[in-house]
Amino acid sequence: MSSSSPIVHIEPLPEWIRGIYDSAFEGSEHKFEWASDLSDAELTSTLPGAKVIVTGKRRVTGQLVKAAGAELQLVQVVGRAPWAADLEVARDARVSVSFLPHPHRGAIAVAEHTMALLLGVKRQLVPGHTGTMSCDYQKLEIEPIRTSERVIVFNWLKFAGVEQLHGETIGLVGLGDIGLEVARRARAFDMRVLYTKRDPLPAEYETMAEVKYAPLDELLEASDVVSLHAPQTEQTEGLIDADAFSLMKETAVLINTARGGLVDEDALVDALRSASIAGAGLDVFLDEPLPMGHGLLDLDNVLLSPHTGGGTGGGQKGVVADIKANIDRLMRGETPHHLAAP
């Protein structure tokens, strides 16, 4: 290392994101270096003298912590991947570990939107709102009464199938940053979390994330909720098709906050019309905006939003700014934010 207090980034990232880091740290008195293309074995001879190691999901093992030596003060994790650092070794070496959330990248925003769509479908919030606004109780020949602690008119629109998430199984198709954030929120609702992805996690990491791998077919059959968080590639286009819907429970709900191309929309419309599945919450579509006359617009068992899952955005520059600000705190002798519990 050419600096007395270098910052070393070991997570593989696209060149355009690396450029944002390079620009942010340009002119810094603390040299920023990339080692993301090196193997762990190569890193052991490269890290000595590092003051900060930055990663995302690539694990900072005990071996790497020890290789960095006494100069290492912080392992900065971008996100919340629980396996990203060997916490026990880091504590023994008196190295702080910060799990810095990344709302600017949209992972948190999309995860929240996923849960909003899911709750909206399960609790029938839109039909409830419109029915209440339209005074649809009149069609049921119900008259308003004054309520009290013991006197109410429960479910006055007589909805069937208003369900809770507690105890249900959510199947995540894809387990990147967004999938991990959704898993955390699903567990808060006491849901069981299954996932499928091209390369399953090692068992110890599944335990850390409190998730369980299942092949896609098994996930579709077992899940009460199927939530999509995979990228759109040649391999994933049309992944959720008629065959997939035939495997899902009739009571299951599909949530898509990833890309519209993951779903065969004609097959989805057929599945919803025939009640092969119970409902869908969709923020993304094959064509955006959703065209007039689209089959989804005639259905009453869908909840649709105009691709607002990412909130107001902010992009990677915000992520890098947060990382740099946290490292600057360390360099000034202040305590970094979002430290792992001792």
Tab-separated table of N, CA, C and O in Angstrom, residues 19 24 30 41 65 78 84 88 117 130 134 168 174 183 195 216 220 222 240 253-254 269 283 287 299 305-306 311:
chain	number	residue	atom	x	y	z
A	19	GLY	N	-16.199	4.672	-10.858
A	19	GLY	CA	-15.859	6.054	-11.204
A	19	GLY	C	-16.429	7.056	-10.214
A	19	GLY	O	-15.796	8.091	-9.930
A	24	ALA	N	-15.331	10.851	-5.811
A	24	ALA	CA	-15.634	11.297	-4.449
A	24	ALA	C	-14.377	11.376	-3.589
A	24	ALA	O	-14.241	12.272	-2.751
A	30	HIS	N	-6.468	10.707	2.348
A	30	HIS	CA	-6.419	9.272	2.612
A	30	HIS	C	-6.645	8.533	1.298
A	30	HIS	O	-7.724	8.584	0.729
A	41	ALA	N	-6.762	-14.847	-1.375
A	41	ALA	CA	-5.346	-15.160	-1.161
A	41	ALA	C	-4.467	-13.980	-1.551
A	41	ALA	O	-3.496	-13.648	-0.854
A	65	VAL	N	-9.018	-9.778	8.047
A	65	VAL	CA	-8.857	-8.849	9.167
A	65	VAL	C	-7.451	-8.973	9.754
A	65	VAL	O	-6.765	-7.973	9.997
A	78	VAL	N	-21.511	-1.837	2.819
A	78	VAL	CA	-22.546	-1.080	2.118
A	78	VAL	C	-23.781	-1.964	2.066
A	78	VAL	O	-23.870	-2.888	1.270
A	84	ALA	N	-21.208	-10.294	5.688
A	84	ALA	CA	-20.167	-9.498	5.038
A	84	ALA	C	-18.917	-9.310	5.879
A	84	ALA	O	-17.901	-8.858	5.366
A	88	GLU	N	-16.887	-11.766	15.023
A	88	GLU	CA	-16.154	-12.231	16.197
A	88	GLU	C	-14.671	-11.879	16.100
A	88	GLU	O	-14.077	-11.350	17.047
A	117	LEU	N	-47.421	-2.817	-1.134
A	117	LEU	CA	-48.270	-3.507	-2.098
A	117	LEU	C	-48.849	-4.790	-1.509
A	117	LEU	O	-50.035	-5.103	-1.687
A	130	THR	N	-62.278	2.864	-1.526
A	130	THR	CA	-63.270	3.319	-2.508
A	130	THR	C	-64.686	2.969	-2.070
A	130	THR	O	-65.621	3.756	-2.269
A	134	SER	N	-67.552	5.705	-1.334
A	134	SER	CA	-68.772	5.655	-2.162
A	134	SER	C	-70.011	5.259	-1.363
A	134	SER	O	-71.091	5.125	-1.945
A	168	GLU	N	-47.408	-16.639	7.383
A	168	GLU	CA	-47.396	-17.022	5.981
A	168	GLU	C	-45.962	-17.158	5.468
A	168	GLU	O	-45.003	-16.731	6.113
A	174	GLY	N	-34.893	-14.037	-6.225
A	174	GLY	CA	-33.765	-13.122	-6.195
A	174	GLY	C	-33.497	-12.683	-4.767
A	174	GLY	O	-34.435	-12.436	-3.999
A	183	ALA	N	-36.647	-9.389	3.049
A	183	ALA	CA	-36.606	-10.490	4.010
A	183	ALA	C	-36.646	-9.964	5.443
A	183	ALA	O	-37.351	-10.519	6.304
A	195	TYR	N	-36.186	-18.343	-0.540
A	195	TYR	CA	-35.618	-17.586	-1.644
A	195	TYR	C	-35.105	-18.553	-2.699
A	195	TYR	O	-34.812	-19.727	-2.425
A	216	LEU	N	-36.998	-22.934	-7.772
A	216	LEU	CA	-38.135	-22.089	-8.137
A	216	LEU	C	-39.459	-22.827	-8.052
A	216	LEU	O	-40.433	-22.323	-7.481
A	220	LEU	N	-42.538	-21.731	-5.610
A	220	LEU	CA	-43.853	-21.337	-6.104
A	220	LEU	C	-44.959	-22.150	-5.435
A	220	LEU	O	-46.019	-21.620	-5.093
A	222	ALA	N	-44.859	-23.605	-2.473
A	222	ALA	CA	-44.919	-23.460	-1.013
A	222	ALA	C	-45.315	-22.070	-0.549
A	222	ALA	O	-45.723	-21.895	0.608
A	240	ILE	N	-41.964	-15.884	-14.819
A	240	ILE	CA	-43.246	-16.197	-14.186
A	240	ILE	C	-44.297	-16.252	-15.288
A	240	ILE	O	-44.867	-15.251	-15.705
A	253	VAL	N	-50.430	-14.620	-3.674
A	253	VAL	CA	-50.350	-13.268	-4.223
A	253	VAL	C	-48.989	-13.090	-4.885
A	253	VAL	O	-47.966	-13.523	-4.342
A	254	LEU	N	-48.974	-12.454	-6.054
A	254	LEU	CA	-47.724	-12.108	-6.735
A	254	LEU	C	-47.439	-10.633	-6.533
A	254	LEU	O	-48.318	-9.791	-6.749
A	269	VAL	N	-52.791	-12.069	-16.398
A	269	VAL	CA	-54.197	-11.662	-16.513
A	269	VAL	C	-55.105	-12.888	-16.487
A	269	VAL	O	-56.135	-12.906	-15.802
A	283	ASP	N	-45.762	-2.850	-9.438
A	283	ASP	CA	-45.216	-1.508	-9.606
A	283	ASP	C	-44.525	-1.353	-10.944
A	283	ASP	O	-44.165	-0.247	-11.334
A	287	ASP	N	-44.915	-2.682	-20.553
A	287	ASP	CA	-44.939	-1.365	-21.191
A	287	ASP	C	-45.292	-0.337	-20.132
A	287	ASP	O	-46.264	-0.517	-19.389
A	299	LEU	N	-59.403	-5.640	-13.800
A	299	LEU	CA	-59.438	-6.598	-12.696
A	299	LEU	C	-59.622	-5.899	-11.356
A	299	LEU	O	-59.138	-4.788	-11.154
A	305	SER	N	-49.280	0.440	-9.090
A	305	SER	CA	-48.651	1.731	-8.825
A	305	SER	C	-47.734	2.085	-9.996
A	305	SER	O	-47.269	1.205	-10.719
A	306	PRO	N	-47.481	3.382	-10.202
A	306	PRO	CA	-46.804	3.850	-11.419
A	306	PRO	C	-45.280	3.860	-11.327
A	306	PRO	O	-44.642	4.869	-11.546
A	311	GLY	N	-38.986	5.333	-4.727
A	311	GLY	CA	-39.156	6.619	-4.055
A	311	GLY	C	-38.736	7.758	-4.962
A	311	GLY	O	-39.024	7.771	-6.158
